[in-house]
Coordinates of C-alpha atoms in Angstrom, one line a residue:
M1 CA 242.2 -72.3 24.6
R2 CA 241.1 -73.6 27.9
G3 CA 243.4 -70.8 30.2
G4 CA 241.9 -68.2 28.2
I5 CA 238.2 -69.2 27.9
T6 CA 238.6 -70.2 32.3
A7 CA 240.5 -66.3 32.0
A8 CA 237.9 -63.9 30.1
L9 CA 235.3 -65.4 31.9
A10 CA 237.1 -64.7 35.5
G11 CA 237.7 -60.9 33.8
L12 CA 234.0 -60.5 32.9
L13 CA 232.4 -61.7 35.9
L14 CA 235.3 -60.0 37.5
L15 CA 233.8 -56.5 35.4
S16 CA 230.0 -57.8 36.4
L17 CA 231.1 -57.7 39.9
V18 CA 232.8 -53.5 39.3
F19 CA 229.8 -53.1 37.4
G20 CA 226.9 -53.9 40.3
I21 CA 228.7 -52.2 42.9
A22 CA 229.7 -48.9 40.8
A23 CA 225.9 -49.3 39.5
H24 CA 223.6 -49.8 42.6
P25 CA 223.3 -46.4 44.5
Q26 CA 224.4 -45.3 47.5
R27 CA 223.5 -45.5 50.7
S28 CA 223.4 -42.7 54.1
A29 CA 222.1 -42.4 56.9
L30 CA 218.5 -41.0 56.7
F31 CA 219.3 -38.8 60.1
A32 CA 221.9 -37.4 61.6
T33 CA 221.2 -38.7 65.5
A34 CA 220.6 -42.1 66.9
L35 CA 216.2 -42.3 66.7
H36 CA 215.1 -44.1 69.7
P37 CA 212.4 -47.3 69.2
E38 CA 209.6 -45.8 69.1
Q39 CA 210.9 -42.5 66.4
L40 CA 212.1 -45.6 64.2
A41 CA 208.9 -47.0 64.5
E42 CA 207.4 -43.8 63.7
V43 CA 209.6 -43.5 60.1
Q44 CA 210.0 -47.2 59.6
E45 CA 206.1 -46.8 58.5
Q46 CA 205.9 -44.7 56.9
L47 CA 208.3 -45.2 54.0
A48 CA 206.4 -48.1 54.0
Q49 CA 203.4 -46.8 52.7
W50 CA 205.4 -44.7 50.8
N51 CA 207.1 -47.4 49.0
V52 CA 209.7 -46.0 49.2
P53 CA 213.1 -48.0 49.9
F54 CA 215.2 -48.3 53.0
T55 CA 217.4 -50.1 54.8
P56 CA 216.6 -50.6 58.8
V57 CA 219.4 -50.2 61.6
S58 CA 219.9 -50.6 65.3
D59 CA 219.0 -46.4 65.5
N60 CA 218.6 -45.1 62.0
V61 CA 217.5 -45.4 58.3
L62 CA 219.8 -46.0 55.7
V63 CA 218.4 -44.5 52.1
D64 CA 220.2 -43.3 48.4
A65 CA 222.1 -40.6 49.6
G66 CA 220.8 -38.9 45.6
R67 CA 217.6 -39.5 48.0
R68 CA 218.2 -38.3 51.3
N69 CA 217.1 -35.0 51.4
A70 CA 213.6 -35.1 49.3
V71 CA 212.8 -37.7 51.7
L72 CA 213.6 -35.9 54.7
L73 CA 212.0 -33.4 53.4
R74 CA 208.7 -35.6 52.9
L75 CA 208.9 -36.6 56.4
S76 CA 208.7 -33.0 57.9
L77 CA 205.5 -32.2 56.6
A78 CA 204.6 -35.1 57.7
G79 CA 204.9 -34.5 61.1
V80 CA 207.6 -37.7 61.7
P81 CA 208.8 -38.5 63.5
H82 CA 207.4 -37.2 66.7
A83 CA 209.5 -35.9 69.5
H84 CA 210.6 -38.2 72.1
V85 CA 208.8 -38.3 74.8
E86 CA 210.0 -39.7 78.8
A87 CA 207.1 -42.6 79.8
S88 CA 207.1 -43.8 83.5
S89 CA 209.0 -46.2 82.5
D90 CA 211.5 -44.4 81.6
V91 CA 211.2 -42.2 84.1
L92 CA 211.1 -44.0 87.2
G93 CA 214.1 -45.8 85.1
K94 CA 216.5 -43.1 86.4
L95 CA 215.5 -42.9 89.9
G96 CA 218.3 -43.9 92.6
V97 CA 217.1 -45.3 96.0
L98 CA 219.2 -41.4 97.8
T99 CA 216.4 -39.8 95.2
P100 CA 214.2 -37.0 98.0
Q101 CA 210.1 -37.5 97.5
A102 CA 210.7 -34.1 96.3
V103 CA 212.3 -35.3 92.7
I104 CA 210.2 -38.2 92.8
D105 CA 207.1 -37.0 92.7
A106 CA 207.9 -34.3 90.4
Q107 CA 209.5 -37.4 87.9
T108 CA 206.5 -39.3 88.7
R109 CA 204.4 -36.3 88.0
D110 CA 205.8 -35.5 84.4
G111 CA 206.0 -39.4 83.5
L112 CA 202.4 -39.2 83.9
A113 CA 202.6 -37.5 81.3
G114 CA 204.6 -38.8 79.0
D115 CA 202.2 -41.6 78.7
I116 CA 198.7 -39.3 78.2
E117 CA 200.7 -37.2 76.0
L118 CA 201.8 -40.8 74.1
A119 CA 198.2 -42.0 74.2
L120 CA 196.4 -38.6 73.1
R121 CA 198.6 -38.5 70.0
G122 CA 196.8 -41.8 69.0
V123 CA 193.2 -40.3 68.7
D124 CA 191.9 -39.0 65.2
G125 CA 193.2 -35.6 63.9
V126 CA 195.5 -34.8 66.9
Q127 CA 198.6 -34.7 65.7
D128 CA 201.2 -34.2 68.8
A129 CA 199.7 -33.2 72.2
R130 CA 201.3 -31.4 75.0
V131 CA 199.8 -31.9 79.0
I132 CA 201.7 -30.2 82.2
I133 CA 199.8 -31.9 85.3
A134 CA 199.5 -29.4 88.7
P135 CA 199.4 -30.9 92.1
A136 CA 197.4 -30.2 94.6
K137 CA 198.6 -28.5 97.0
P138 CA 197.0 -28.0 100.8
G139 CA 196.5 -25.4 102.9
Y140 CA 198.6 -25.8 106.4
F141 CA 198.2 -22.8 107.5
A142 CA 195.9 -20.8 109.1
D143 CA 196.5 -17.9 106.5
E144 CA 196.8 -20.5 104.2
S145 CA 194.2 -21.6 101.2
S146 CA 194.4 -24.4 99.0
R147 CA 194.1 -25.4 95.8
D148 CA 192.9 -28.0 93.8
A149 CA 195.2 -30.3 91.5
T150 CA 195.1 -29.4 87.5
A151 CA 196.1 -30.3 84.5
S152 CA 197.1 -28.5 81.4
V153 CA 196.5 -29.4 76.9
R154 CA 198.2 -28.1 74.0
V155 CA 196.8 -29.8 71.4
R156 CA 198.1 -30.2 67.2
L157 CA 195.7 -31.0 65.4
T158 CA 196.6 -31.7 61.4
P159 CA 195.4 -29.3 59.4
G160 CA 191.7 -28.8 58.7
T161 CA 191.0 -31.2 61.4
H162 CA 188.4 -29.3 63.8
L163 CA 187.6 -31.1 66.9
S164 CA 184.0 -31.3 67.7
N165 CA 182.5 -30.6 71.7
A166 CA 182.1 -34.6 72.3
A167 CA 185.6 -35.2 71.5
V168 CA 187.5 -33.2 73.3
D169 CA 184.8 -34.3 76.9
G170 CA 185.8 -37.2 75.2
I171 CA 189.9 -36.1 76.3
R172 CA 189.5 -33.5 79.1
A173 CA 187.2 -36.8 81.2
F174 CA 190.4 -39.4 79.4
V175 CA 192.9 -36.9 81.1
A176 CA 190.8 -36.3 84.4
A177 CA 190.6 -40.7 84.3
A178 CA 193.9 -40.1 84.7
V179 CA 195.6 -38.8 87.2
P180 CA 194.8 -39.4 90.8
A181 CA 192.1 -36.9 92.3
L182 CA 191.7 -34.7 89.0
D183 CA 188.4 -33.1 88.7
A184 CA 187.6 -32.8 84.4
R185 CA 186.6 -29.2 85.1
H186 CA 189.5 -28.4 85.8
V187 CA 191.7 -29.6 82.6
T188 CA 192.4 -27.3 80.0
I189 CA 192.4 -27.9 76.6
V190 CA 194.0 -25.5 73.7
D191 CA 195.0 -26.1 70.5
D192 CA 198.7 -24.7 68.9
R193 CA 196.4 -21.0 68.3
G194 CA 196.1 -20.2 72.3
I195 CA 191.8 -20.9 72.0
A196 CA 190.6 -23.5 74.5
L197 CA 188.8 -26.4 72.9
G198 CA 185.2 -26.8 73.9
E199 CA 183.6 -23.7 74.5
E200 CA 182.5 -22.5 71.0
S201 CA 179.7 -25.4 71.0
G202 CA 177.7 -22.4 68.6
A203 CA 180.4 -22.4 66.0
D204 CA 180.3 -26.0 66.3
D205 CA 177.1 -27.0 66.5
A206 CA 176.1 -24.6 63.9
A207 CA 178.5 -26.2 61.4
N208 CA 177.1 -30.0 62.5
L209 CA 173.5 -28.7 61.4
E210 CA 174.9 -26.6 58.1
R211 CA 176.9 -29.5 57.0
S212 CA 173.6 -31.9 58.5
L213 CA 171.3 -30.6 55.6
Q214 CA 174.1 -29.0 53.3
S215 CA 174.6 -33.0 52.9
A216 CA 171.0 -34.4 53.5
L217 CA 170.5 -31.6 49.6
D218 CA 173.9 -32.9 47.6
T219 CA 172.4 -35.6 47.8
A220 CA 168.7 -35.5 46.8
L221 CA 169.6 -32.2 44.5
G222 CA 173.0 -32.8 43.0
A223 CA 176.2 -31.0 43.9
G224 CA 176.0 -27.8 44.3
E225 CA 172.6 -27.1 43.4
A226 CA 171.9 -25.2 47.0
I227 CA 173.6 -23.3 49.1
V228 CA 173.6 -23.7 53.5
R229 CA 174.3 -21.3 56.1
V230 CA 173.2 -21.8 59.4
H231 CA 173.4 -20.2 62.8
V232 CA 173.2 -20.2 66.3
D233 CA 172.7 -18.1 69.0
Y234 CA 173.5 -18.9 72.4
D235 CA 171.3 -17.7 75.9
T236 CA 174.6 -16.8 78.5
R237 CA 172.1 -16.2 81.4
T238 CA 171.5 -18.9 84.0
V239 CA 167.8 -19.0 85.1
T240 CA 167.0 -20.4 88.3
S241 CA 163.2 -21.5 89.0
K242 CA 161.2 -22.5 91.3
E243 CA 158.0 -24.8 92.1
T244 CA 156.0 -26.0 95.4
R245 CA 153.6 -28.5 94.6
R246 CA 151.4 -28.4 97.5
S247 CA 149.1 -31.8 98.0
A248 CA 146.2 -32.9 100.6
L249 CA 146.0 -35.2 103.6
S250 CA 143.5 -37.0 102.9
S251 CA 140.0 -37.4 100.0
M252 CA 139.2 -33.8 100.9
P253 CA 139.6 -30.2 99.6
I254 CA 142.5 -28.8 101.2
T255 CA 140.9 -25.5 101.8
A256 CA 137.3 -25.0 102.1
S257 CA 135.5 -21.8 101.9
T258 CA 132.5 -20.9 103.6
Q259 CA 129.6 -18.2 103.5
D260 CA 127.2 -16.9 106.4
E261 CA 124.4 -14.0 105.3
H262 CA 122.0 -12.6 107.0
Y263 CA 118.8 -9.8 107.8
V264 CA 117.4 -8.7 110.9
G265 CA 114.5 -6.6 110.3
A266 CA 113.4 -5.2 113.4
E267 CA 117.1 -3.6 113.1
K268 CA 116.7 -3.4 109.9
R269 CA 120.6 -4.7 109.0
Y270 CA 122.3 -7.1 107.3
E271 CA 125.5 -9.2 108.1
R272 CA 127.3 -11.7 105.7
S273 CA 130.2 -13.7 106.9
D274 CA 133.6 -15.4 105.0
R275 CA 135.7 -18.0 107.3
Q276 CA 138.3 -20.3 105.0
L277 CA 139.2 -23.2 106.3
D278 CA 142.1 -25.3 105.3
R279 CA 142.4 -28.3 106.6
G280 CA 146.1 -28.9 105.8
S281 CA 149.2 -29.8 103.0
D282 CA 151.6 -32.3 102.5
S283 CA 154.3 -29.3 100.7
Q284 CA 157.2 -30.0 98.0
E285 CA 159.1 -27.3 96.7
T286 CA 161.7 -27.7 94.0
S287 CA 164.0 -25.6 92.3
S288 CA 166.0 -26.1 88.4
T289 CA 168.7 -24.4 87.2
A290 CA 169.3 -24.0 83.0
P291 CA 172.8 -23.1 83.0
A292 CA 173.8 -20.7 80.6
G293 CA 174.8 -21.8 76.7
R294 CA 171.4 -23.6 75.7
V295 CA 169.9 -22.3 72.2
A296 CA 167.8 -18.9 71.4
R297 CA 167.5 -19.6 68.3
I298 CA 168.2 -20.3 65.4
S299 CA 169.0 -19.3 62.2
A300 CA 169.2 -20.7 58.6
A301 CA 168.8 -20.0 54.9
V302 CA 168.7 -21.9 52.0
F303 CA 169.6 -20.7 48.0
V304 CA 168.5 -22.7 45.7
D305 CA 169.3 -22.8 41.9
A306 CA 166.2 -21.0 39.9
A307 CA 167.6 -23.5 36.8
R308 CA 166.4 -26.1 38.6
T309 CA 162.5 -26.2 39.1
I310 CA 162.2 -26.9 43.0
D311 CA 159.6 -26.8 45.1
L312 CA 161.1 -24.7 47.3
A313 CA 157.7 -25.6 50.0
Q314 CA 159.3 -28.3 50.1
V315 CA 162.2 -27.5 50.5
R316 CA 161.2 -25.6 53.0
G317 CA 159.6 -27.9 55.2
L318 CA 162.2 -30.5 54.7
A319 CA 164.5 -27.9 56.2
A320 CA 163.4 -27.6 59.0
A321 CA 162.2 -30.6 60.1
A322 CA 166.0 -31.4 59.8
L323 CA 167.7 -28.6 61.3
G324 CA 165.2 -28.7 64.5
I325 CA 163.1 -25.6 63.5
D326 CA 161.1 -24.4 66.2
V327 CA 159.1 -21.8 66.0
R328 CA 157.9 -21.1 69.0
R329 CA 161.1 -20.3 70.5
G330 CA 161.8 -17.1 67.1
D331 CA 163.9 -19.9 65.2
T332 CA 163.8 -18.8 61.3
I333 CA 164.3 -20.5 58.0
E334 CA 164.2 -18.9 54.5
V335 CA 165.3 -20.3 51.5
A336 CA 164.5 -18.6 48.1
A337 CA 165.9 -19.7 44.8
I338 CA 168.7 -17.2 43.1
P339 CA 170.1 -17.8 39.5
F340 CA 174.0 -19.4 40.7
S341 CA 177.2 -17.9 39.0
R342 CA 178.6 -20.3 37.5
A343 CA 181.6 -20.6 34.8
R344 CA 180.5 -20.4 31.0
P345 CA 181.9 -24.0 29.6
A346 CA 184.7 -23.0 26.8
R347 CA 182.9 -23.2 23.6
K348 CA 184.5 -25.2 21.1
D349 CA 184.7 -24.5 17.3
V350 CA 184.0 -27.2 14.9
W351 CA 187.9 -27.6 14.3
W352 CA 188.2 -28.9 17.9
L353 CA 188.5 -32.9 16.2
A354 CA 191.2 -32.0 13.7
Y355 CA 193.4 -29.9 15.5
G356 CA 193.5 -32.2 18.7
A357 CA 194.5 -35.2 15.9
I358 CA 197.2 -32.6 13.8
V359 CA 198.4 -30.6 16.8
P360 CA 200.8 -33.3 18.3
V361 CA 201.8 -35.1 14.7
M362 CA 203.2 -32.3 12.8
P363 CA 206.8 -32.2 14.3
T364 CA 206.6 -35.4 13.5
V365 CA 204.4 -34.3 10.8
L366 CA 207.6 -31.8 9.9
L367 CA 210.0 -34.3 10.4
V368 CA 209.3 -36.5 8.2
A369 CA 208.7 -34.4 5.4
G370 CA 212.5 -32.2 5.8
G371 CA 214.1 -35.4 6.1
L372 CA 212.5 -37.0 2.6
V373 CA 213.6 -33.4 1.1
A374 CA 216.5 -33.4 2.2
L375 CA 216.8 -37.2 1.5
S376 CA 215.1 -36.7 -2.5
W377 CA 218.5 -33.4 -2.7
A378 CA 221.5 -35.9 -1.8
R379 CA 220.2 -39.0 -3.8
A380 CA 222.7 -37.9 -6.6
P381 CA 225.4 -37.4 -4.6
L382 CA 225.3 -40.8 -2.7
S383 CA 224.0 -42.7 -5.7
T384 CA 227.9 -41.9 -6.5
L385 CA 229.3 -42.1 -3.0
L386 CA 228.3 -45.1 -2.9
R387 CA 228.9 -46.3 -6.3
I388 CA 232.6 -44.6 -6.1
A389 CA 232.7 -47.3 -2.7
G390 CA 232.5 -49.4 -4.3
R391 CA 234.4 -49.5 -6.6
R392 CA 237.4 -48.7 -4.1
A393 CA 236.3 -51.7 -2.3
S394 CA 237.4 -53.4 -5.6
V395 CA 239.6 -51.5 -6.6
A396 CA 241.6 -52.2 -3.2
R397 CA 241.0 -55.9 -3.3
A398 CA 242.3 -55.5 -6.9
T399 CA 245.2 -54.2 -6.1
A400 CA 246.5 -56.0 -2.7
N401 CA 246.2 -59.7 -4.8
V402 CA 248.3 -57.9 -7.5
R403 CA 250.6 -57.0 -5.5
G404 CA 254.4 -58.2 -6.0
I405 CA 253.1 -60.1 -8.7
G406 CA 254.5 -59.9 -13.1
A407 CA 253.1 -58.7 -15.6
A408 CA 251.2 -61.7 -16.8
G409 CA 250.3 -62.3 -13.0
V410 CA 248.8 -59.0 -12.9
R411 CA 247.0 -59.8 -17.0
N412 CA 245.8 -62.9 -15.1
A413 CA 243.8 -60.9 -11.6
L414 CA 242.2 -58.3 -13.9
A415 CA 240.6 -60.3 -15.8
G416 CA 236.9 -60.0 -16.0
E417 CA 237.1 -57.2 -14.1
P418 CA 236.2 -53.4 -15.5
P419 CA 238.3 -50.5 -16.7
H420 CA 237.6 -48.4 -14.3
A421 CA 239.2 -51.5 -12.2
A422 CA 241.8 -51.8 -14.5
A423 CA 242.9 -48.3 -14.6
A424 CA 242.9 -47.6 -10.6
V425 CA 245.5 -51.1 -10.3
I426 CA 247.1 -50.7 -13.1
S427 CA 248.2 -46.7 -12.4
A428 CA 249.4 -48.1 -9.2
L429 CA 251.6 -50.0 -10.4
P430 CA 255.4 -48.9 -12.1
A431 CA 255.6 -47.4 -15.3
A432 CA 257.2 -50.4 -17.3
T433 CA 254.4 -53.4 -15.6
A434 CA 251.8 -51.2 -16.4
A435 CA 253.0 -51.1 -19.1
A436 CA 253.8 -55.0 -20.0
V437 CA 250.3 -54.7 -18.5
L438 CA 248.4 -52.2 -20.9
D439 CA 250.4 -54.9 -24.5
M440 CA 248.3 -57.3 -22.8
Y441 CA 245.1 -56.1 -23.4
P442 CA 243.3 -56.2 -26.9
E443 CA 243.3 -52.5 -28.4
H444 CA 239.3 -51.7 -27.6
E445 CA 239.9 -52.5 -24.0
R446 CA 242.8 -51.0 -23.6
A447 CA 242.3 -48.2 -24.9
A448 CA 238.9 -48.6 -23.1
I449 CA 241.7 -48.9 -20.0
V450 CA 243.7 -45.7 -20.9
R451 CA 240.7 -43.1 -21.7
R452 CA 240.3 -43.6 -17.4
M453 CA 243.6 -43.5 -16.6
Q454 CA 243.8 -40.2 -18.5
R455 CA 239.9 -39.2 -17.2
N456 CA 239.9 -34.3 -17.0
V457 CA 239.3 -32.9 -13.6
S458 CA 237.7 -29.9 -12.8
P459 CA 240.5 -27.3 -11.6
L460 CA 238.0 -25.5 -9.3
L461 CA 237.1 -28.9 -7.5
A462 CA 238.0 -32.5 -7.4
D463 CA 235.4 -34.8 -8.3
A464 CA 233.7 -36.9 -5.4
E465 CA 236.4 -39.9 -6.1
N466 CA 239.5 -37.7 -5.0
L467 CA 237.6 -36.7 -2.7
L468 CA 237.6 -39.8 -1.1
A469 CA 240.6 -40.5 -1.1
N470 CA 241.8 -37.1 0.5
A471 CA 239.0 -37.7 3.2

């Protein structure tokens, strides 16, 4: 017994181990190639945010083999991992003692560009960046002109993100400060469309003004109650003005004028003379230049839902103050109440609650009703089958008890059994034994047993007992 119990426990342990190994999902490497340390850290961080189970290894991660394609798709849509960029530490580690200076300079620039690219990835809204640095080239000969250092930056923005002019200027200043002898004016920044960033100031300023006023109206009136559109025109001319100021050298005025007139009667002559005196002054000349890109005109339109009883004059004044409207500059603002087009809500009839309560449970109701109908239809045959099954069980027990026993023993074993059970058992006995057993019964019991042993059967369809016996 102890050996059997020990063997059973060992078998159960082995089966549990086999089942655990078989049930555990198969793990496979997520990427076909090895990852760099920064790529591996980026992938692990993203998978942890998504709550995806994984097992980290030295240069890859292991995930469920069945979910590998789905995880790769999610990572590709998220732009993870970024392409590996060689920074200064990676590039300078490849240089040797005999490396030419020109190669060292080129590798140093590439490493510096990699450092800038890695830094720009952390800017909000910038998904990836590519930096190209062109060094300054002095002119050594008379017919050769010098060239300043330049840098080109291509940024890939997060979908739905727009960099403001301040952000673009910050990126330009950051790149200029990272590269020696590089002026911020010589840094060009473009996006994936090839559009230079920072040169759409009109659209950027108009969008900022529009968002500012729209948020204010949404907060005051409610979302969807007002629509704001702003357009900004810019002056593309460069205007230069000069102003000269003169200040007196003393407390006396700078200039003085005198007038002398007299009449000579004898000669009948009239004389008049004017004199202008300049005492000297201190002159100061001021020159100012207004570059192109100044705001020339702001045009704004505010649409208010006519269904709301709103004071349009008050909205006009607040909007003009929020946008900085200057009438002397030619700015205009229009506020009008117009009926908004709104989708009509679907009308519900009086029975929508009943529909919502009855329709979901209709399949269950129909299934239960069908089951009840089928049960009522099969109640009589099922009860007959249950009775026959009980009789068969009783006959089987009695037959097992009387097998190999004489007539007297069979009669004693069948004592108290109903006539149908006795008839079934006696029918299975040899003819002589069956006749001897029947002779031991009283007349009325023997007649009941014989009547059940000779029961008529339909010639077309066997009864339930025969059907069960044949089954």
